Amino acid sequence: MHSKSQPKESERYIAQLSVDVKGQGFPILCLHGHPGSGASMSVFAEHLSQRFQTLAPDLRGYGKSRAGGEFEITDHLLDLEALLDRNGIERCLVLGWSLGGILAIELALKLPARVSGLILVATAARPRSSHPPVSWEDLLYTGVSSIVNRLYPSWDWNIETFGKRSLYRYLIQQHTPVAYQYLADFGMSAYLQTSGPARRALETALRAGYDRLSELSEIQCPSLVLAGAADRHITPESSLETARHLKNCQWHCYPNTAHLFPWEIPDRVNADICRWIDSHPPAVGGKG
């Protein structure tokens, strides 16, 4: 809903999103979280692009995509619809991680004819957090461990000395070289490239009590909801609640993982996604 003082949808600014396109075949739109960028979705795109075409945009105000001033979280949908039009995509599977999952739900509600399936990762239609208060020591250790990890990725001394005492202890459970390599490659740069307007758009939506549970029954396409058992940012309980409100949904929760579980156990997550796709051919343009 828009107030009388707001411009009509057709008059609102639409961002020209920077997007990484890989592979050929049925399109899969990969939407990152906050903070994040299209590059952070390479954990999925590198694997899925062997069979499909993947599109991983930098959302408005993230990565290389300009914010264009202050905006609302729903403005992301205008950008994404324009992106689909620009690439000639009539229907696609949408894979969203965290904030990207929220936007995937919104796209399925707004453009049901264009969304063939949903893969929702560490997200919820009524997101809830169990994250404890953040101390100055948390911020200090996170900053130091991030800088050192960027210079010396997956260095065991840094993981043990700073990583496990930083905010990463709430983002990951398995402090492995694989997880810290992803953090080095994509985590710090995504944080630094996240704009103020993007952060404020998300904070405003969450403060307003974002909740789309009651509308989920409108979504007819098949869906897969994946969660980390120790996720403190968006709890697995809120992800399960979302899965239960979706009509045609499969749910899986990974033990000993947290919000960044695709970076903790990438092979297992991708294998489960491909298994779900193979058992739901309409999600990628096939016949059921």
Rosetta silent file (secondary structure, phi, psi, omega in degrees, C-alpha in Angstrom):
SEQUENCE: MHSKSQPKESERYIAQLSVDVKGQGFPILCLHGHPGSGASMSVFAEHLSQRFQTLAPDLRGYGKSRAGGEFEITDHLLDLEALLDRNGIERCLVLGWSLGGILAIELALKLPARVSGLILVATAARPRSSHPPVSWEDLLYTGVSSIVNRLYPSWDWNIETFGKRSLYRYLIQQHTPVAYQYLADFGMSAYLQTSGPARRALETALRAGYDRLSELSEIQCPSLVLAGAADRHITPESSLETARHLKNCQWHCYPNTAHLFPWEIPDRVNADICRWIDSHPPAVGGKG
SCORE:     score description
SCORE:     0.000 S_00000001
   1 L     0.000  141.589 -179.879    0.000    0.000    0.000 S_00000001
   2 L  -124.111  141.238  177.983    1.214    3.493   -0.825 S_00000001
   3 L   -74.751  166.863 -176.965    0.131    6.788    0.716 S_00000001
   4 L   -63.392  -24.962 -177.605   -1.256    9.627   -1.409 S_00000001
   5 L   -80.670  -11.168 -177.745    2.051   11.461   -1.140 S_00000001
   6 L   -89.086  148.272  178.603    3.987    8.602   -2.719 S_00000001
   7 L   -68.306  154.264  175.320    4.467    8.305   -6.485 S_00000001
   8 L   -64.591  158.779 -177.564    2.543    5.678   -8.419 S_00000001
   9 H   -55.937  -40.403 -178.221    4.402    2.442   -9.130 S_00000001
  10 H   -67.095  -17.650 -177.226    4.832    3.400  -12.785 S_00000001
  11 H  -100.296   -6.121 -174.124    6.482    6.667  -11.723 S_00000001
  12 L   -80.344  154.560 -179.826    8.885    5.233   -9.154 S_00000001
  13 L   -63.353  133.441  175.350   12.606    4.883   -9.673 S_00000001
  14 L  -117.269  122.468 -177.171   13.647    1.505  -11.086 S_00000001
  15 L   -79.059  139.907  173.403   17.257    0.484  -10.528 S_00000001
  16 L   -86.425   97.534 -171.622   19.297   -1.018  -13.361 S_00000001
  17 L   -73.885  136.440  168.582   20.611   -3.996  -11.439 S_00000001
  18 L   -73.554  132.392 -174.115   24.080   -5.371  -11.953 S_00000001
  19 E  -140.359  140.703  175.702   23.619   -9.089  -12.595 S_00000001
  20 E  -103.004  117.624 -178.574   25.852  -12.130  -13.071 S_00000001
  21 E  -109.255  129.777 -179.922   24.388  -14.560  -15.612 S_00000001
  22 E  -132.313  149.316  170.336   25.754  -18.096  -15.928 S_00000001
  23 L    72.576 -174.982  179.961   24.829  -21.195  -17.903 S_00000001
  24 L  -138.183  157.621  179.134   21.945  -22.013  -20.211 S_00000001
  25 L   119.067 -160.482 -179.248   18.525  -23.539  -19.804 S_00000001
  26 L   -62.267  135.142 -173.485   15.537  -22.799  -17.592 S_00000001
  27 E   -78.190  138.465  173.012   16.228  -19.608  -15.599 S_00000001
  28 E  -122.060  118.696  179.192   16.830  -19.584  -11.846 S_00000001
  29 E   -89.693  119.244 -175.094   16.805  -16.171  -10.183 S_00000001
  30 E  -107.073  115.252 -173.437   19.194  -16.174   -7.196 S_00000001
  31 E  -111.679  123.377 -175.147   18.507  -13.452   -4.610 S_00000001
  32 L   -81.448  172.874  179.539   21.056  -12.639   -1.913 S_00000001
  33 L   -99.248 -162.332 -178.209   20.561  -11.574    1.683 S_00000001
  34 L  -122.420  129.659  -15.953   21.602   -8.595    3.799 S_00000001
  35 L   -71.376  153.217 -177.391   24.394   -7.674    3.704 S_00000001
  36 L  -172.131 -174.616  177.167   25.153   -9.461    0.487 S_00000001
  37 L  -161.474  167.812  177.653   25.659   -9.322   -3.254 S_00000001
  38 H   -57.551  -33.475 -179.571   25.020  -11.419   -6.313 S_00000001
  39 H   -62.110  -32.272 -179.379   28.526  -12.819   -5.967 S_00000001
  40 H   -67.381  -15.577  178.033   27.641  -14.349   -2.596 S_00000001
  41 H   -87.648    4.608  178.150   25.107  -16.541   -4.414 S_00000001
  42 H   -61.300  -24.051  177.884   27.898  -18.244   -6.366 S_00000001
  43 H   -58.718  -30.686  174.821   27.677  -21.084   -3.837 S_00000001
  44 H   -94.004  -45.547 -171.896   24.425  -21.987   -5.638 S_00000001
  45 H   -63.018  -40.466 -178.845   25.020  -20.512   -9.092 S_00000001
  46 H   -59.421  -36.720 -178.688   28.291  -22.331   -9.795 S_00000001
  47 H   -80.832  -48.959 -174.388   26.533  -25.642   -9.227 S_00000001
  48 H   -71.071  -27.871 -177.972   23.117  -24.926  -10.738 S_00000001
  49 L   -69.908   -7.698  173.760   24.489  -23.212  -13.860 S_00000001
  50 L   -71.942  -19.655 -178.820   25.773  -26.590  -15.039 S_00000001
  51 L  -122.713  -23.784 -173.630   22.136  -27.465  -15.813 S_00000001
  52 L  -133.080  173.292  170.620   20.261  -24.162  -15.827 S_00000001
  53 E   -93.238  124.678  178.280   20.698  -20.467  -16.482 S_00000001
  54 E  -108.506  138.714  175.237   21.319  -18.629  -13.223 S_00000001
  55 E  -122.814  117.647 -177.735   20.848  -14.893  -12.732 S_00000001
  56 E  -120.493   91.956 -178.957   22.353  -13.445   -9.548 S_00000001
  57 E   -82.274  155.017  162.421   21.705   -9.693   -9.313 S_00000001
  58 L   -81.280  118.442  178.334   23.051   -7.194   -6.843 S_00000001
  59 L   -63.292  162.145  179.554   19.829   -5.916   -5.292 S_00000001
  60 L   -52.505  127.289  178.268   19.194   -2.169   -5.199 S_00000001
  61 L    83.104    4.085  178.806   21.707   -0.515   -2.878 S_00000001
  62 L  -121.752  152.665  176.047   23.917   -3.613   -2.683 S_00000001
  63 L    54.775 -126.355 -177.317   27.105   -4.507   -4.520 S_00000001
  64 L   -95.614    3.386 -179.404   27.348   -2.598   -7.787 S_00000001
  65 L   -92.049  126.827 -177.593   23.659   -1.634   -7.994 S_00000001
  66 L   -70.763  148.404  177.916   22.881    1.979   -7.088 S_00000001
  67 L   -78.768  -35.814 -177.802   20.287    2.772   -4.445 S_00000001
  68 L    69.879   29.872 -178.395   18.947    5.881   -6.196 S_00000001
  69 L    95.221 -174.271  179.819   18.106    7.490   -2.850 S_00000001
  70 L   -65.488  147.052  179.885   15.924    6.214   -0.015 S_00000001
  71 L  -151.772  171.173  176.931   13.513    3.414   -0.911 S_00000001
  72 L  -102.440  157.866 -177.038   11.132    0.825    0.505 S_00000001
  73 L   -60.011  -31.357 -179.897   11.764   -2.900    0.582 S_00000001
  74 L   -69.320  -17.110  177.843    8.947   -3.447   -1.939 S_00000001
  75 H   -65.820  -23.004  174.839   10.870   -1.347   -4.481 S_00000001
  76 H   -57.105  -32.988 -177.153   13.167   -4.346   -4.950 S_00000001
  77 H   -67.109  -37.119  176.825   10.239   -6.025   -6.703 S_00000001
  78 H   -61.665  -43.393  179.854   10.050   -3.292   -9.341 S_00000001
  79 H   -63.082  -43.029 -175.913   13.753   -3.780  -10.064 S_00000001
  80 H   -70.776  -38.035  175.976   13.438   -7.555  -10.287 S_00000001
  81 H   -63.008  -41.412  177.501   10.408   -7.438  -12.558 S_00000001
  82 H   -64.766  -36.291  178.015   12.310   -5.055  -14.853 S_00000001
  83 H   -63.507  -44.115  177.696   15.293   -7.426  -14.765 S_00000001
  84 H   -61.949  -43.445  179.220   13.123  -10.341  -15.890 S_00000001
  85 H   -61.612  -43.877 -176.727   11.640   -8.215  -18.679 S_00000001
  86 H   -63.795  -31.673 -178.715   15.068   -7.034  -19.807 S_00000001
  87 L   -97.348    8.214  176.939   16.321  -10.624  -20.052 S_00000001
  88 L    64.673   33.776 -176.792   13.169  -11.908  -21.777 S_00000001
  89 L  -100.041  116.451  179.859   12.272  -14.246  -18.907 S_00000001
  90 L   -86.876  -38.557  179.243    8.583  -15.178  -18.711 S_00000001
  91 L  -140.186  147.377  178.755    8.888  -17.753  -15.907 S_00000001
  92 E  -154.313  157.355  168.036   11.656  -18.671  -13.501 S_00000001
  93 E   -84.917  136.899 -178.730   12.461  -20.575  -10.350 S_00000001
  94 E  -114.408  122.494  177.550   13.384  -18.177   -7.548 S_00000001
  95 E  -111.048  118.735 -177.608   16.015  -19.112   -4.968 S_00000001
  96 E  -128.504  136.824 -178.557   16.298  -16.627   -2.102 S_00000001
  97 E  -111.874  120.824  177.301   18.583  -16.553    0.929 S_00000001
  98 L    60.607 -117.551  175.552   17.476  -14.574    4.009 S_00000001
  99 H   -54.059  -38.749  178.757   16.256  -11.178    2.689 S_00000001
 100 H   -60.423  -31.765  176.565   16.354  -12.768   -0.765 S_00000001
 101 H   -69.810  -38.443  175.729   13.877  -15.385    0.453 S_00000001
 102 H   -60.981  -43.842  178.704   11.502  -12.685    1.643 S_00000001
 103 H   -67.527  -33.021  176.438   11.710  -11.082   -1.798 S_00000001
 104 H   -62.470  -43.048  176.819   11.163  -14.485   -3.427 S_00000001
 105 H   -61.551  -44.777 -179.564    7.911  -14.825   -1.466 S_00000001
 106 H   -61.919  -40.548  177.942    6.912  -11.303   -2.465 S_00000001
 107 H   -63.357  -41.762 -179.737    7.590  -12.049   -6.136 S_00000001
 108 H   -65.244  -32.002  177.755    5.492  -15.209   -5.982 S_00000001
 109 H   -76.594  -38.956 -176.958    2.626  -13.212   -4.480 S_00000001
 110 H   -81.332  -38.189 -174.728    2.924  -10.301   -6.909 S_00000001
 111 L  -127.297   61.957 -174.929    3.789  -12.234  -10.090 S_00000001
 112 L   -58.407  -30.790 -178.929    2.401  -15.761   -9.640 S_00000001
 113 L   -73.264  -15.107 -176.119    2.404  -16.453  -13.375 S_00000001
 114 L  -104.901   -7.825 -178.998    6.138  -15.765  -13.578 S_00000001
 115 E  -109.662  113.998 -175.894    7.334  -17.806  -10.583 S_00000001
 116 E   -89.879  -17.424 -179.266    7.444  -21.549  -11.230 S_00000001
 117 E  -174.010  161.117 -179.494    8.894  -22.542   -7.865 S_00000001
 118 E  -127.440  134.545  168.104   10.491  -21.259   -4.669 S_00000001
 119 E  -120.685  111.236 -172.659   13.632  -22.324   -2.832 S_00000001
 120 E  -109.006  117.392 -172.684   13.705  -20.449    0.481 S_00000001
 121 E  -114.419  120.206  176.823   16.981  -20.540    2.395 S_00000001
 122 L    49.692   53.889 -175.727   17.304  -19.340    6.016 S_00000001
 123 L  -149.296  175.541 -178.725   14.255  -17.118    5.689 S_00000001
 124 L  -163.428  151.737  175.991   10.648  -16.739    6.781 S_00000001
 125 L   -76.488  -20.756  170.943    7.411  -14.980    5.906 S_00000001
 126 L  -131.873   78.499 -172.015    7.260  -13.822    9.536 S_00000001
 127 L   -67.715  136.208  176.337   10.961  -13.645   10.434 S_00000001
 128 L  -130.736  146.195 -177.500   11.969  -13.871   14.073 S_00000001
 129 L  -117.394  150.206  172.082   15.416  -13.594   15.627 S_00000001
 130 L  -123.145   25.344 -176.684   16.968  -15.037   18.776 S_00000001
 131 L   -71.787  129.473  178.258   20.210  -13.081   18.400 S_00000001
 132 L   -72.498  166.706  177.836   21.609  -11.866   21.754 S_00000001
 133 L   -57.337  146.843 -178.679   22.691   -8.238   22.286 S_00000001
 134 L   -96.227  127.800 -178.966   25.877   -7.233   20.470 S_00000001
 135 L   -98.403  168.423  177.280   28.770   -5.988   22.621 S_00000001
 136 H   -65.493  -30.890  177.132   31.733   -3.804   21.691 S_00000001
 137 H   -66.994  -38.161  175.965   33.927   -6.892   22.059 S_00000001
 138 H   -57.150  -46.900 -178.360   31.767   -8.718   19.503 S_00000001
 139 H   -66.179  -40.422  179.684   32.289   -5.873   17.042 S_00000001
 140 H   -62.704  -52.051 -178.712   36.015   -5.681   17.753 S_00000001
 141 H   -63.512  -35.625  179.064   36.628   -9.394   17.305 S_00000001
 142 H   -65.797  -43.536  179.233   34.443   -9.457   14.176 S_00000001
 143 H   -63.487  -46.492 -178.691   36.372   -6.588   12.605 S_00000001
 144 H   -65.269  -46.907 -177.885   39.773   -8.061   13.410 S_00000001
 145 H   -64.405  -34.722 -179.922   38.868  -11.593   12.323 S_00000001
 146 H   -67.718  -43.888 -179.618   37.352  -10.281    9.069 S_00000001
 147 H   -65.189  -46.822 -179.783   40.416   -8.254    8.150 S_00000001
 148 H   -64.111  -41.318 -178.973   42.830  -11.055    8.997 S_00000001
 149 H   -66.620  -30.824  176.631   40.664  -13.615    7.199 S_00000001
 150 H   -67.843  -37.906 -179.928   40.600  -11.423    4.093 S_00000001
 151 H   -78.613  -39.560 -177.850   44.413  -11.293    4.120 S_00000001
 152 L  -131.485   78.614 -175.257   44.953  -14.919    5.189 S_00000001
 153 L   -56.367  135.798  173.372   41.787  -16.880    4.338 S_00000001
 154 L    62.667   24.215  178.061   40.919  -19.832    6.584 S_00000001
 155 L   -69.361  120.465 -174.179   43.986  -19.328    8.814 S_00000001
 156 H   -58.496  -39.405 -179.816   43.379  -21.669   11.746 S_00000001
 157 H   -61.078  -42.047  179.851   45.001  -19.318   14.282 S_00000001
 158 H   -66.952  -40.733  179.681   42.636  -16.492   13.301 S_00000001
 159 H   -61.063  -46.291 -177.227   39.602  -18.781   13.431 S_00000001
 160 H   -72.870  -37.868 -173.771   40.482  -20.010   16.913 S_00000001
 161 H   -82.054  -42.724 -174.664   41.694  -16.672   18.310 S_00000001
 162 L  -118.198  -42.660 -174.023   39.191  -14.208   16.850 S_00000001
 163 H   -57.207  -48.770 -176.590   36.638  -15.962   14.620 S_00000001
 164 H   -73.050  -10.952  177.932   35.024  -18.116   17.301 S_00000001
 165 H  -104.257    0.016 -177.471   34.817  -15.100   19.655 S_00000001
 166 L   -97.415 -175.940  176.788   33.294  -12.804   17.022 S_00000001
 167 L   -66.314  -12.104  175.502   29.757  -12.451   15.665 S_00000001
 168 H   -62.289  -20.838 -179.616   30.629  -15.269   13.287 S_00000001
 169 H   -68.314  -16.601  175.051   29.788  -17.614   16.149 S_00000001
 170 H   -97.779  -15.695 -178.841   26.121  -16.758   15.499 S_00000001
 171 H   -92.288  -30.862  178.690   26.391  -16.932   11.716 S_00000001
 172 L  -134.988  153.675  175.758   28.125  -20.298   11.461 S_00000001
 173 L  -107.543  -33.501 -177.652   28.420  -23.364   13.676 S_00000001
 174 L  -102.228   98.265 -175.996   31.091  -25.244   11.769 S_00000001
 175 L   -80.429   70.286 -174.668   34.182  -23.029   11.794 S_00000001
 176 L  -100.600  161.445  174.635   35.787  -24.823    8.867 S_00000001
 177 H   -55.997  -35.813  179.965   38.241  -23.582    6.216 S_00000001
 178 H   -61.503  -48.493 -179.348   35.458  -23.869    3.632 S_00000001
 179 H   -62.061  -42.856 -177.673   33.149  -21.500    5.538 S_00000001
 180 H   -73.416  -23.894  173.933   35.932  -18.986    6.193 S_00000001
 181 H   -68.201  -42.561  175.597   36.991  -19.062    2.541 S_00000001
 182 H   -62.110  -41.558  178.135   33.487  -17.986    1.555 S_00000001
 183 H   -61.231  -40.822  179.514   33.603  -15.276    4.218 S_00000001
 184 H   -67.029  -41.161 -175.626   36.924  -14.055    2.831 S_00000001
 185 H   -73.490  -36.796 -169.870   35.729  -14.120   -0.782 S_00000001
 186 H  -129.282  -25.724 -172.317   32.311  -12.544   -0.320 S_00000001
 187 H   -65.857  -55.592 -174.516   31.486  -11.592    3.263 S_00000001
 188 H   -67.598  -42.489 -179.460   33.573   -8.504    3.944 S_00000001
 189 H   -64.554  -38.232  178.541   33.165   -6.959    0.479 S_00000001
 190 H   -63.955  -40.689  178.822   29.376   -7.439    0.634 S_00000001
 191 H   -62.431  -45.515 -177.115   29.269   -5.704    4.015 S_00000001
 192 H   -69.444  -26.382 -177.776   31.315   -2.758    2.778 S_00000001
 193 L   -95.300    7.251  177.450   29.210   -2.406   -0.397 S_00000001
 194 L   -87.530  123.967 -174.057   25.848   -2.351    1.407 S_00000001
 195 L   -82.113  161.349  175.102   24.381    1.158    1.287 S_00000001
 196 H   -60.564  -46.627  177.923   22.620    3.087    4.018 S_00000001
 197 H   -58.201  -36.703  178.586   19.325    3.235    2.101 S_00000001
 198 H   -66.441  -43.135  178.872   19.363   -0.566    1.684 S_00000001
 199 H   -63.547  -43.628 -177.752   19.977   -1.094    5.388 S_00000001
 200 H   -69.267  -34.203  177.588   17.262    1.376    6.366 S_00000001
 201 H   -61.032  -43.766  179.368   14.723   -0.139    3.947 S_00000001
 202 H   -68.487  -44.980 -179.590   15.136   -3.543    5.592 S_00000001
 203 H   -60.744  -38.525  179.705   15.126   -2.143    9.140 S_00000001
 204 H   -64.013  -43.533  179.690   11.943   -0.201    8.438 S_00000001
 205 H   -64.453  -40.525 -179.140   10.146   -3.307    7.147 S_00000001
 206 H   -70.604  -39.296  178.481   11.215   -5.382   10.152 S_00000001
 207 H   -64.376  -31.061  179.305   10.271   -2.673   12.668 S_00000001
 208 L   -76.136   -2.583  178.640    6.821   -2.519   11.064 S_00000001
 209 L    79.190   53.370 -178.534    6.415   -6.225   11.896 S_00000001
 210 L   -51.094  127.113 -176.926    6.823   -7.803    8.465 S_00000001
 211 L  -158.266  113.040  178.911    4.378  -10.730    8.253 S_00000001
 212 L  -118.583   16.353 -176.486    3.060  -12.454    5.109 S_00000001
 213 H   -55.456  -45.371 -174.913    1.965  -15.738    6.675 S_00000001
 214 H   -65.207  -21.317 -179.874   -1.727  -15.203    5.970 S_00000001
 215 H   -90.805  -10.734 -174.059   -1.032  -14.669    2.249 S_00000001
 216 H   -61.730  -25.654  179.628    1.102  -17.788    1.745 S_00000001
 217 H   -64.768  -16.713  178.347   -1.957  -19.894    0.905 S_00000001
 218 H   -75.734  -18.823 -176.688   -2.174  -17.913   -2.349 S_00000001
 219 L   -81.641  120.348 -175.367    1.127  -19.396   -3.565 S_00000001
 220 L  -100.533  -21.000 -174.732    0.452  -22.449   -5.721 S_00000001
 221 L   -71.330  157.168  176.862    3.926  -23.285   -7.034 S_00000001
 222 L   -66.372  149.628 -178.364    6.082  -25.987   -5.383 S_00000001
 223 E  -142.358  153.821  176.652    8.496  -24.795   -2.715 S_00000001
 224 E  -128.487  126.689  179.121   11.470  -25.975   -0.714 S_00000001
 225 E  -116.236  123.656 -178.782   12.328  -24.416    2.661 S_00000001
 226 E  -119.263  139.682 -177.632   15.799  -25.008    4.126 S_00000001
 227 E  -141.952  157.837  173.184   16.979  -23.920    7.571 S_00000001
 228 E  -100.852  131.302 -173.204   19.946  -24.165    9.940 S_00000001
 229 L   -61.317  -27.272 -178.392   19.112  -25.648   13.334 S_00000001
 230 L  -108.671   24.192 -179.668   21.205  -23.049   15.192 S_00000001
 231 L   -67.411  120.899  177.870   20.190  -20.007   13.131 S_00000001
 232 L   -98.616  -16.564 -177.479   19.925  -16.997   15.479 S_00000001
 233 L   -81.118  -49.195  170.907   19.191  -14.410   12.757 S_00000001
 234 L  -130.229  108.170 -168.873   16.030  -16.051   11.386 S_00000001
 235 L   -64.179  149.392  177.183   15.096  -18.916   13.653 S_00000001
 236 H   -62.096  -27.284  177.732   14.382  -22.384   12.257 S_00000001
 237 H   -64.248  -39.076  178.734   11.045  -22.231   14.076 S_00000001
 238 H   -73.182  -31.363  174.594    9.986  -19.247   11.965 S_00000001
 239 H   -66.699  -41.157  178.829   11.189  -21.022    8.802 S_00000001
 240 H   -64.452  -39.130  177.039    9.165  -24.108    9.751 S_00000001
 241 H   -58.170  -42.353  177.047    6.126  -21.912   10.350 S_00000001
 242 H   -62.358  -46.987 -179.246    6.504  -20.611    6.793 S_00000001
 243 H   -58.257  -38.279 -178.317    6.844  -24.126    5.383 S_00000001
 244 H   -70.892  -21.512  179.511    3.643  -25.202    7.142 S_00000001
 245 H   -91.105  -10.509  177.451    1.694  -22.337    5.579 S_00000001
 246 L   -88.366  138.170 -171.684    2.826  -23.151    2.030 S_00000001
 247 L   -69.940  -44.364 -173.144    0.567  -25.592    0.197 S_00000001
 248 L  -121.319   76.735 -168.290    3.101  -27.623   -1.781 S_00000001
 249 E  -131.428  141.518  171.058    6.231  -27.473    0.345 S_00000001
 250 E  -113.140  140.661 -173.888    9.141  -29.645    1.405 S_00000001
 251 E  -125.645  141.337  174.177   11.093  -28.689    4.530 S_00000001
 252 E  -147.202  136.427  178.655   14.558  -29.584    5.763 S_00000001
 253 E  -122.105  126.416 -175.812   16.566  -28.408    8.772 S_00000001
 254 E   -93.425  124.622  178.837   20.318  -29.054    8.958 S_00000001
 255 L   -69.554  153.795  175.251   21.788  -29.872   12.386 S_00000001
 256 L    55.516   39.914  175.354   24.861  -28.049   13.682 S_00000001
 257 L  -139.390  163.342 -179.452   24.534  -25.191   11.198 S_00000001
 258 L  -129.672 -152.252 -170.221   23.466  -21.550   11.407 S_00000001
 259 L   -61.487  -31.423 -179.533   22.375  -18.688    9.146 S_00000001
 260 L   -97.965   34.554 -174.297   25.232  -19.153    6.670 S_00000001
 261 H   -59.829  -27.830  175.335   24.744  -22.915    6.401 S_00000001
 262 H   -62.745  -23.511  175.600   25.123  -22.945    2.584 S_00000001
 263 H   -87.569  -15.575  177.641   28.725  -21.865    3.203 S_00000001
 264 H   -84.718  -43.875 -175.924   29.165  -24.479    5.929 S_00000001
 265 L  -132.035   60.101 -173.255   27.854  -27.500    4.009 S_00000001
 266 H   -60.264  -40.343 -177.172   27.639  -26.367    0.355 S_00000001
 267 H   -64.293  -43.011 -178.644   27.834  -29.825   -1.235 S_00000001
 268 H   -67.533  -42.669 -179.691   25.019  -31.240    0.873 S_00000001
 269 H   -62.584  -47.183  179.805   22.774  -28.203    0.348 S_00000001
 270 H   -64.280  -36.382  177.889   23.264  -28.213   -3.423 S_00000001
 271 H   -64.848  -40.606  179.219   22.654  -31.952   -3.596 S_00000001
 272 H   -67.625  -38.126  178.102   19.380  -31.544   -1.695 S_00000001
 273 H   -63.776  -46.149 -179.763   18.320  -28.664   -3.958 S_00000001
 274 H   -65.226  -36.007  177.821   19.027  -30.694   -7.104 S_00000001
 275 H   -64.681  -41.227  178.386   17.180  -33.687   -5.662 S_00000001
 276 H   -65.891  -42.963  178.499   14.148  -31.487   -4.997 S_00000001
 277 H   -59.737  -43.591 -178.767   14.294  -29.995   -8.496 S_00000001
 278 H   -64.263  -29.028 -179.899   14.446  -33.456  -10.040 S_00000001
 279 H   -91.058   -2.037  177.958   11.361  -34.509   -8.082 S_00000001
 280 L  -134.246   68.421 -176.900    9.464  -31.310   -9.039 S_00000001
 281 H   -55.521  -33.512  178.905    9.949  -30.868  -12.819 S_00000001
 282 H   -60.322  -22.939 -179.864    7.275  -28.102  -13.109 S_00000001
 283 H   -66.157  -22.020  179.032    9.557  -25.894  -10.981 S_00000001
 284 H  -123.340   33.725  171.792   12.005  -25.772  -13.898 S_00000001
 285 L    85.669    3.866 -179.973    9.550  -25.745  -16.773 S_00000001
 286 L   -89.122 -178.802  178.507    9.004  -29.509  -17.068 S_00000001
 287 L   -98.895  139.201 -179.151    5.795  -31.529  -16.894 S_00000001
 288 L   -81.170    0.000    0.000    4.653  -33.031  -13.645 S_00000001
